[in-house]
Coordinates of C-alpha atoms and ligand atoms in Angstrom, one line a residue:
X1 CA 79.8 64.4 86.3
X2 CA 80.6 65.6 89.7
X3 CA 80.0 69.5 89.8
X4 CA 78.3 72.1 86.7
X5 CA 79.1 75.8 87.8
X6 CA 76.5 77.5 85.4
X7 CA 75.8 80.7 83.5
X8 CA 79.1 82.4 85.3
X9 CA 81.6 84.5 83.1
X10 CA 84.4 82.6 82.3
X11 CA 88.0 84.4 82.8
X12 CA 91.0 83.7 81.0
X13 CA 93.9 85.4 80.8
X14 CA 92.5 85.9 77.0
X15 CA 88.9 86.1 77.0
X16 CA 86.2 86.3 79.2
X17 CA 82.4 84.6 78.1
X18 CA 79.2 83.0 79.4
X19 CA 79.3 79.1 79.9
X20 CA 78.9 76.4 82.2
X21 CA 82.0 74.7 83.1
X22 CA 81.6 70.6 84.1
X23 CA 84.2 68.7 86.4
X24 CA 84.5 64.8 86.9
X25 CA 87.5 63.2 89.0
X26 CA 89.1 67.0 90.0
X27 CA 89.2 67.4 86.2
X28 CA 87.4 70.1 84.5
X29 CA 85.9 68.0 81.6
X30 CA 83.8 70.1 79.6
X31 CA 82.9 73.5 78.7
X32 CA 79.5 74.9 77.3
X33 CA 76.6 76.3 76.9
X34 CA 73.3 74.3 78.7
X35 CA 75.9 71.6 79.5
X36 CA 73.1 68.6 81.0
X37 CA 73.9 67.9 84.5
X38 CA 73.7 64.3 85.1
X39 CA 72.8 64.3 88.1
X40 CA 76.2 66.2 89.1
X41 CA 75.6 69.1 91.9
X42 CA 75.1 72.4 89.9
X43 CA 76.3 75.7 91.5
X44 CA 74.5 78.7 89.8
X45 CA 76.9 81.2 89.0
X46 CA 74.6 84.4 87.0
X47 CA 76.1 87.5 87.8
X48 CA 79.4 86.1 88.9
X49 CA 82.9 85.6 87.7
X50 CA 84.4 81.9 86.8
X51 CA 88.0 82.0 87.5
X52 CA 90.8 79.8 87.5
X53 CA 92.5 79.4 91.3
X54 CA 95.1 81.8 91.8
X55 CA 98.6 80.6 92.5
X56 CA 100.9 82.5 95.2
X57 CA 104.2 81.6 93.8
X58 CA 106.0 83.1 96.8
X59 CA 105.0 82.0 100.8
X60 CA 107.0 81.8 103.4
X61 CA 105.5 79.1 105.4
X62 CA 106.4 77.7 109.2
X63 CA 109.5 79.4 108.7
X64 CA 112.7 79.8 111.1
X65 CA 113.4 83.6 110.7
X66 CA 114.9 86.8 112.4
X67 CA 114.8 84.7 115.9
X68 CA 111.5 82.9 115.6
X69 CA 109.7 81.3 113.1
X70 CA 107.0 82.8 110.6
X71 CA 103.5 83.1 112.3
X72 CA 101.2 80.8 110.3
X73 CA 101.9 77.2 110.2
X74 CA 101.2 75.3 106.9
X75 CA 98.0 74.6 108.0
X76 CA 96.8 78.2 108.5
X77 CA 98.4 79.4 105.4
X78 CA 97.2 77.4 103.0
X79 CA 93.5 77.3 105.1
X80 CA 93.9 81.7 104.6
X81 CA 95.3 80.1 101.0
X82 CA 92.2 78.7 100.2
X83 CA 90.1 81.5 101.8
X84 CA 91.4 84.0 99.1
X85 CA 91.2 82.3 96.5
X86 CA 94.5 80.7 96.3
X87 CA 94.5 77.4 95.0
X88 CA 98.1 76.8 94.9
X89 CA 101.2 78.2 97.5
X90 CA 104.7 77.9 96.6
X91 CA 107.0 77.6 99.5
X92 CA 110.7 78.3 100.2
X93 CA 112.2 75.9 102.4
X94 CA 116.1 76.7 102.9
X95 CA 118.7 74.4 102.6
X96 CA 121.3 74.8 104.9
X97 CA 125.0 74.2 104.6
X98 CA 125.3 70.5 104.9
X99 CA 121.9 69.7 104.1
X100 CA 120.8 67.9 100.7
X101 CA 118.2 69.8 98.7
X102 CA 115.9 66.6 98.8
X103 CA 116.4 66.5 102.4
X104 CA 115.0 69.8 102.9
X105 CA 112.2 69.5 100.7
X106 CA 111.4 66.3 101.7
X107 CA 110.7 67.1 105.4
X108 CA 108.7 70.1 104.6
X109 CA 106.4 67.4 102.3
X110 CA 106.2 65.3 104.9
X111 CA 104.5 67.9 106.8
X112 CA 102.1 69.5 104.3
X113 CA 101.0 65.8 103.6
X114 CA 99.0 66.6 106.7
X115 CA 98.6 69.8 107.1
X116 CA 98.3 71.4 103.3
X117 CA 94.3 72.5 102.9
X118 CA 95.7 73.5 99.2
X119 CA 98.0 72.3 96.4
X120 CA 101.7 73.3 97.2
X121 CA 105.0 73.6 95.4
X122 CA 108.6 74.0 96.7
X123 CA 111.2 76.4 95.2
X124 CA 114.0 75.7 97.1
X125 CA 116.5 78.1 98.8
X126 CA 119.9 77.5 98.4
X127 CA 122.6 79.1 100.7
X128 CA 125.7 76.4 100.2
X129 CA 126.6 74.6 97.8
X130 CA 128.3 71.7 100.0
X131 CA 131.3 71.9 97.7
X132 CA 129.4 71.3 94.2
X133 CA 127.1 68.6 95.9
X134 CA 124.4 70.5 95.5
X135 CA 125.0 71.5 91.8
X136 CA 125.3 67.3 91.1
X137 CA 122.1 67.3 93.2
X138 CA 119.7 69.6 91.5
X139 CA 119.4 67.3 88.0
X140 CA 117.8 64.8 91.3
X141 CA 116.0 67.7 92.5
X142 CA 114.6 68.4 88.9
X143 CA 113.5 64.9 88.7
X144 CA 111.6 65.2 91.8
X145 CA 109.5 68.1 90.6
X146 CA 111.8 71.0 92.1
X147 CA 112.4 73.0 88.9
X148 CA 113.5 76.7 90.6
X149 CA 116.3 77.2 92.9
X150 CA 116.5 80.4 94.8
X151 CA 118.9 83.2 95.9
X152 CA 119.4 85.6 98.2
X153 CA 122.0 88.5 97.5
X154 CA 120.9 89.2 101.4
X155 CA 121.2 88.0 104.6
X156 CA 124.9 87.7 105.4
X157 CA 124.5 87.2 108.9
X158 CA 121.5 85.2 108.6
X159 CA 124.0 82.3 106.5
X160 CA 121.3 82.7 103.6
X161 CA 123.5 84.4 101.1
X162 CA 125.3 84.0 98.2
X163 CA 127.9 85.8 96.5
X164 CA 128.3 86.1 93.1
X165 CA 130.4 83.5 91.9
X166 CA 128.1 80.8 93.3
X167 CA 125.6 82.5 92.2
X168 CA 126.2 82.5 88.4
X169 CA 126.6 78.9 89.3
X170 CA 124.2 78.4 90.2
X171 CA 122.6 80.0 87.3
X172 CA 124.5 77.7 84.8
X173 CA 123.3 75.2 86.7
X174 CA 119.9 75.5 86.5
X175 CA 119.9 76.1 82.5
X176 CA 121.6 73.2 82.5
X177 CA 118.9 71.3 84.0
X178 CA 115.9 72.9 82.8
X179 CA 115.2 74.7 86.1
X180 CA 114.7 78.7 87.0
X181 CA 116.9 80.6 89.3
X182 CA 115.1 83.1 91.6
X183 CA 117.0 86.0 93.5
X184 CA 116.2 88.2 96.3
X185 CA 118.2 91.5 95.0
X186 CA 118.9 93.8 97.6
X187 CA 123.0 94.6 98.0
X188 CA 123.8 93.5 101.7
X189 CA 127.1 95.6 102.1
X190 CA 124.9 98.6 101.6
X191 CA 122.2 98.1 104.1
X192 CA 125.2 96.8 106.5
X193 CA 126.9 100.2 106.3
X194 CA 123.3 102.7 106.3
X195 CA 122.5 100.3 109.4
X196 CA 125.3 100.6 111.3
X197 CA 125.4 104.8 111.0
X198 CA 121.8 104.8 111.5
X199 CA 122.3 102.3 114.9
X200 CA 125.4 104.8 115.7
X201 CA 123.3 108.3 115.3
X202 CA 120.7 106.6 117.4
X203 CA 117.6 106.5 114.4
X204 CA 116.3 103.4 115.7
X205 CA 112.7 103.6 114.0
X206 CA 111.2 101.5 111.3
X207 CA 111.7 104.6 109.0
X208 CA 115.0 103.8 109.3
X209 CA 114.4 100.1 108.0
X210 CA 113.5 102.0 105.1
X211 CA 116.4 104.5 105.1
X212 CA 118.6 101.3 105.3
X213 CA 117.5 99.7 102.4
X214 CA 116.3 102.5 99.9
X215 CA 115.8 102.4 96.2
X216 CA 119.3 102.4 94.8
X217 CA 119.7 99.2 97.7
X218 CA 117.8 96.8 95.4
X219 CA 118.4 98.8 92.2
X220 CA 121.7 97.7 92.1
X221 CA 121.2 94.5 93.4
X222 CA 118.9 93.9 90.4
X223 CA 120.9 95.3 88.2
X224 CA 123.9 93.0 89.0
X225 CA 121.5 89.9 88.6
X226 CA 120.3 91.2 85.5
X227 CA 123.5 91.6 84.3
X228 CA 124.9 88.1 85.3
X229 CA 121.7 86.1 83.4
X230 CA 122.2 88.4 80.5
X231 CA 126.1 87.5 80.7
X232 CA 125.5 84.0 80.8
X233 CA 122.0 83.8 79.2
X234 CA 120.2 82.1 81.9
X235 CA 116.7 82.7 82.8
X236 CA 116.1 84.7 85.7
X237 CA 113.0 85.4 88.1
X238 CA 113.4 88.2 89.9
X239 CA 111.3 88.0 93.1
X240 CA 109.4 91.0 95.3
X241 CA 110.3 93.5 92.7
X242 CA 109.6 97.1 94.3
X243 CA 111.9 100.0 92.8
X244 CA 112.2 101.8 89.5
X245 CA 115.1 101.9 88.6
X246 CA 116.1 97.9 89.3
X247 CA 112.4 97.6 87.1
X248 CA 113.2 99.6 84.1
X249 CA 116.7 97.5 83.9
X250 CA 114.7 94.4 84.1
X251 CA 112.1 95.5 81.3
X252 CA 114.9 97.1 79.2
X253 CA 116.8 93.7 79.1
X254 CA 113.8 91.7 78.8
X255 CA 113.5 93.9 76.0
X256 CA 116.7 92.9 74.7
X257 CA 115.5 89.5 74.6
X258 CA 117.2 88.0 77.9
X259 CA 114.7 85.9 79.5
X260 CA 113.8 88.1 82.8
X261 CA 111.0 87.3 84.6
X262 CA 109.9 90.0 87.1
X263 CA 107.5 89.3 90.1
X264 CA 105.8 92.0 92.2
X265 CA 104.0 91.9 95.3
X266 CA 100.4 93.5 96.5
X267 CA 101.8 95.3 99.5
X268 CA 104.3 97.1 97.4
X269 CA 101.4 98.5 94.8
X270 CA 99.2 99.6 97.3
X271 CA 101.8 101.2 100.4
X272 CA 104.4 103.8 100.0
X273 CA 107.6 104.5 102.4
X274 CA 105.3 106.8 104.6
X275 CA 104.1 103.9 106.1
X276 CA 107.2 103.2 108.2
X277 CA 106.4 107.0 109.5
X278 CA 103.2 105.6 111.0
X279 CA 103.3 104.5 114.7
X280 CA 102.9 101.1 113.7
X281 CA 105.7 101.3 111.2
X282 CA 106.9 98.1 112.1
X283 CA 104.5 95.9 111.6
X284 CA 104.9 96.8 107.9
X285 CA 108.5 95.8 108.0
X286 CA 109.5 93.6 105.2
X287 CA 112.2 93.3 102.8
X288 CA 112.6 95.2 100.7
X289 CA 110.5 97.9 101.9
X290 CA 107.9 99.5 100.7
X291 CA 109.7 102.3 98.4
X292 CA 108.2 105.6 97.2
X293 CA 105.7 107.3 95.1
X294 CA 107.5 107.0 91.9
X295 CA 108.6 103.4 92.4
X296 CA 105.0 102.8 93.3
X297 CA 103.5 104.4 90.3
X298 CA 106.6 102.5 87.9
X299 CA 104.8 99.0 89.1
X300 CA 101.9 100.2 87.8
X301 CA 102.6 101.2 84.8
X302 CA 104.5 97.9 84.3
X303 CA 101.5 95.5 85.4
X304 CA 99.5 97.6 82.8
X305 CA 102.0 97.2 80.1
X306 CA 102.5 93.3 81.0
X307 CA 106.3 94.2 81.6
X308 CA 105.6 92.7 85.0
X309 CA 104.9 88.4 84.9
X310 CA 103.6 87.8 88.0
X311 CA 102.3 89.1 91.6
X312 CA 102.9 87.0 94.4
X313 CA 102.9 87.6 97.9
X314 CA 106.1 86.8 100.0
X315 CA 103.5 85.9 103.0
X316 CA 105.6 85.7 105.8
X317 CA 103.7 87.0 108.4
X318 CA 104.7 87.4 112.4
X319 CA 103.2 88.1 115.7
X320 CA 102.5 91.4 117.1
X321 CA 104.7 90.6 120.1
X322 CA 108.1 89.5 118.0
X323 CA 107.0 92.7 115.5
X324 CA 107.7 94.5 118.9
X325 CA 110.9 93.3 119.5
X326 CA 111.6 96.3 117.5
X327 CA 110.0 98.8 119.0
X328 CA 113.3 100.8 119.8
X329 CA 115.5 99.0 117.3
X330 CA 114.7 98.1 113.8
X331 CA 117.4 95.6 113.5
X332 CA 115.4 93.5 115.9
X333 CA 111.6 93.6 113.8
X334 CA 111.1 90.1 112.0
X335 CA 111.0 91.2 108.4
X336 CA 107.5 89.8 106.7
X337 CA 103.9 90.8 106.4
X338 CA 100.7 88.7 106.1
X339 CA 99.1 88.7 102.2
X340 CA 98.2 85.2 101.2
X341 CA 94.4 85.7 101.7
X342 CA 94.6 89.4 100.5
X343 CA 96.4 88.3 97.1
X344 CA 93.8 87.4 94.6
X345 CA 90.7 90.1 96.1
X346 CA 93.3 92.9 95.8
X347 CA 94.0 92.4 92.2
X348 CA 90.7 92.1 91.0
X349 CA 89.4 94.6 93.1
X350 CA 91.9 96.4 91.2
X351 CA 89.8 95.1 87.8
X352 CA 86.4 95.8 89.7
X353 CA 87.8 99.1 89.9
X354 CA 88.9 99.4 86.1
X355 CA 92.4 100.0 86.8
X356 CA 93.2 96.5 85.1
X357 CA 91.2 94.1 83.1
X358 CA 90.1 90.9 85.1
X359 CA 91.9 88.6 82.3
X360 CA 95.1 90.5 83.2
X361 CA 94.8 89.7 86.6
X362 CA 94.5 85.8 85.7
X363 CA 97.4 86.1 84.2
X364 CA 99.3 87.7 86.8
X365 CA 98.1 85.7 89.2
X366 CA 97.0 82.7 87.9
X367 CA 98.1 81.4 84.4
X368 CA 101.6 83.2 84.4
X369 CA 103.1 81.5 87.5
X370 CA 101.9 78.2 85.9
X371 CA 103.7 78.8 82.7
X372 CA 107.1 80.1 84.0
X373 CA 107.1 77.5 86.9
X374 CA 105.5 74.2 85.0
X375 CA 102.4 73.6 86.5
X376 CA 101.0 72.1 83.3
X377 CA 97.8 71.0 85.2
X378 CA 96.9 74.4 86.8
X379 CA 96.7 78.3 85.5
X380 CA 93.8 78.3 83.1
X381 CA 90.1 77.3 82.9
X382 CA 90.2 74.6 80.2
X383 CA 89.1 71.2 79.5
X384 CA 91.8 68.8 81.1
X385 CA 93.1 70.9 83.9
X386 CA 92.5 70.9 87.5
X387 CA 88.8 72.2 88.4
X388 CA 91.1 74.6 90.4
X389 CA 88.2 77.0 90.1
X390 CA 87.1 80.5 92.2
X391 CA 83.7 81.9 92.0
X392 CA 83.6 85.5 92.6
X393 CA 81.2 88.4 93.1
X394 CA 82.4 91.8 91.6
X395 CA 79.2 93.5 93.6
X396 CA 80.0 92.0 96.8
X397 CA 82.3 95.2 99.2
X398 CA 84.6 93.5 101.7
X399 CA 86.6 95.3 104.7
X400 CA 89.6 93.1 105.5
X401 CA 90.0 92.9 108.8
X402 CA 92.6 90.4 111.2
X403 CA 89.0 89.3 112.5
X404 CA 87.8 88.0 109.1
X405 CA 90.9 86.4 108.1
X406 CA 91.6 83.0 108.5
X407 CA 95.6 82.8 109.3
X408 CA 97.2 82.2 112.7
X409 CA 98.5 86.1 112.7
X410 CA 97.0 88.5 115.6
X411 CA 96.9 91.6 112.9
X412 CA 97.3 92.4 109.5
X413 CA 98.7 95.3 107.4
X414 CA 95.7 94.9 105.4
X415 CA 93.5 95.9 108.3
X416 CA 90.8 98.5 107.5
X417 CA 91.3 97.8 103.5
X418 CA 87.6 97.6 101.1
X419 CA 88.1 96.0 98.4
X420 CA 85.6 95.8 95.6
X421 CA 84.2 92.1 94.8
X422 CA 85.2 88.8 96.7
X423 CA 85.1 85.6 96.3
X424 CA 82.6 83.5 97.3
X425 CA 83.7 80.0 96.5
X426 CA 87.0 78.0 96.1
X427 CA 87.5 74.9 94.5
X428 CA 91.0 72.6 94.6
X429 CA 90.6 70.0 92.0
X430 CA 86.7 70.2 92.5
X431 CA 86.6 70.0 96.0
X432 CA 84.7 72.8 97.9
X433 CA 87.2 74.3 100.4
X434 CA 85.9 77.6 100.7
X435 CA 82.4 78.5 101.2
X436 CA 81.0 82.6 101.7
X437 CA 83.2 83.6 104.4
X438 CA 83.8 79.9 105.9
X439 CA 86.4 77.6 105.2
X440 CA 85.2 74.3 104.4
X441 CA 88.6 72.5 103.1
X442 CA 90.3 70.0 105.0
X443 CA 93.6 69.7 105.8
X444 CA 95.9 66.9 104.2
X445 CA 93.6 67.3 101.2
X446 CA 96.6 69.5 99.5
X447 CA 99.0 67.7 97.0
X448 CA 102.7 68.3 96.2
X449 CA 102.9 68.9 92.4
X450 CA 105.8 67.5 91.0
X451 CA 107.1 70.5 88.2
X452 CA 108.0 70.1 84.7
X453 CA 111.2 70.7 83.6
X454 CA 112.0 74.0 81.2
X455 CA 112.8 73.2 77.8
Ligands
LIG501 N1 111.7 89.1 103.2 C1 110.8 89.3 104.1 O1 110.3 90.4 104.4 N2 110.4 88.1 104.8 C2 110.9 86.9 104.5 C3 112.0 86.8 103.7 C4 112.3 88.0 102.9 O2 113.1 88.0 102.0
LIG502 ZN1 112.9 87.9 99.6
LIG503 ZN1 110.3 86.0 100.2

């Protein structure tokens, strides 16, 4: 035996109960009560919370974006990664027209191999098809471990988007070849068209990022991709989900009995519109924006009701400096925010709170992204997975602040935020990477993990 964590409450997304949990090799190997330590390094855990590492099944990592390229390097994000609690990232690298989708992959492996401080996983973006290549390509792709393909109804000018025929396509595709199709619904003609008035009245604030891309902006957008996978029953995951409308069409199909899978995000639960009112509206520019009240309130509801899979982050955070590129022009603000780190305290401060249960949060967070993405090693605390294991205090306050973060950003929409409990240790296949406040990990130490197909 390498490590016992004893007397800590165990979390599932089931059940929650007092035991000691052992690891050997990375592996957790046993589960107990007075489990005998064998001379393995025992970590006293009364008082706390055992959990399983949580999984951010949506980063956007060292990547080329609205003229520069997102602020933290895979190094910093998965080091924040681990600092939060966050055992596992999933990236989007894009493909670009011409490119394979092994090529693109491959080159973003080839750097995590040194820089990744946590486990990682690649959904990969596709925005050409190369003439059908890239269909032919994704049974390889599948092989390799890449089991989700993404799209983006957005980002026209960008060369990121697809239109509707290649995306059903895609769609088939995937089912095809036992792999998820993700989409970024937001309708581009729409935002085109409020932009351009907007630009032409001269309502050049970040409100007007919001004004752009309102509610009925992504509910329609979702609607159409609901629409298509119920058309051609295909499993969808619908990423960043933020409005009502676009979430009660989701639910209501799910409901149906089409396989939807809907993903929200932290910033969109805890911020409303008004934010882009603020002075420093545009350093909360992402997209889609934060929408109102009611849209706010609809997420809730839904990640009480368990209408709503997973929470993820969209981390894609940018420097104060290129934020103020768009001082004057909200065209010109890199869309992202910074949330990898904030992810897994901000749920279960939530539970601290009794707005949630902790096990629903694991499932959100944790075992959900594992199921729908085939990460049979990771998601739960049992005997046989990966000691991919968080040790948290539910007494212990934090204030989140750019200062005590540990990503390559210079400030954080988070800044000024308590949340109630943090963790105070992180484990990645029984290694120690984070350590009360300190990261301890090491980068390179992070492994690709090759998916399993969908049956
Ligand atoms: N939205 C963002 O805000 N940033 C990265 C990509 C995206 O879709
Ligand atoms: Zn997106
Ligand atoms: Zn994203």
């Amino acid at each position: 035996m390498d490590l016992i964590i004893k007397n800590g409450t165990i979390v599932t997304a089931k059940e929650s109960y007092i035991a000691d949990i052992a690891v050997k090799d990375g592996k957790i190997v046993n589960i107990g009560i007075n489990l005998t330590d064998d001379g393995a390094k025992v970590i006293d855990a009364t008082g706390k919370l055992v959990l399983p590492g949580a999984i951010d099944a949506h980063t956007h990592l060292n990547m080329p974006f609205g003229g520069t390229v997102s602020a933290d390097s895979y190094l910093a994000g998965t080091r924040a990664a681990a600092c939060g609690g966050v055992t596992t990232v999933f990236d989007y690298p894009v493909q670009r027209k011409g490119s394979g989708i092994m090529e693109t992959i491959n080159g973003k492996k080839e750097i995590c191999e040194k820089e990744a401080c946590v486990d990682y996983a690649f959904h990969c973006c596709i925005t050409d098809l190369n003439g059908g290549a890239i269909l032919d390509e994704f049974k390889d792709a599948v092989a390799n471990g890449i089991t989700s393909f993404k799209c983006f109804f957005v980002y026209k000018k960008e060369g990121m988007m697809v239109d509707d025929g290649t995306f059903v396509k895609i769609l088939l595709r995937a089912k095809e070849v036992g792999a998820m199709t993700n989409v970024h619904a937001e309708n581009p003609d729409l935002i085109d068209m409020n932009t351009e008035k907007f630009l032409k009245e001269g309502k050049t604030s970040a409100w007007y990022h919001y004004l752009s891309r309102p509610e009925f902006v992504e509910a329609e957008a979702d609607k159409r991709a609901v629409h298509w996978a119920k058309s051609v029953n295909a499993p969808v995951y619908i990423v960043h989900m933020a409005d009502k409308e676009g979430l009660e069409a989701a639910i209501a199909a799910k409901e149906d009995g089409a396989e939807i899978y809907i993903e929200t995000c932290p910033q969109y639960l805890e911020f409303t519109c008004d934010v882009y009112k603020r002075e420093d509206g545009r350093n909360f520019v992402c997209s889609p924006p934060m929408k109102g009240k009611e849209s706010q309130d609809a997420l809730w509801k839904a990640i009480k009701t368990g209408a709503i899979d997973t929470v993820a982050t969209d981390h894609c955070p940018f420097q104060s400096y290129e934020k103020d590129w768009g001082k004057d022009d909200f065209t010109k603000i890199p869309n992202g925010c910074a949330g990898v780190e904030n992810l897994y305290p901000y749920m279960l401060s939530a539970a601290t709170d009794g707005k949630i249960t902790y096990n629903r949060v694991v499932e959100l967070c944790s075992t959900n992204p594992a199921k729908i993405f085939g990460c049979t090693k990771k998601g739960s605390l049992a005997i046989g997975k990966d000691a991919d294991i968080v040790i948290y205090d539910p007494t212990k306050d934090f204030t989140i602040s750019v200062k005590n973060m540990h990503s390559d950003y210079d400030h954080t929409i988070w800044e000024g935020k308590t949340v109630h409990g943090y963790p105070v240790q992180t484990y990645v296949r029984g290694k120690l990477v984070f350590d009360n406040g300190n990261f301890v990990g090491e980068p390179g130490y992070g492994q690709f993990i090759k998916r399993e197909p969908r049956k």
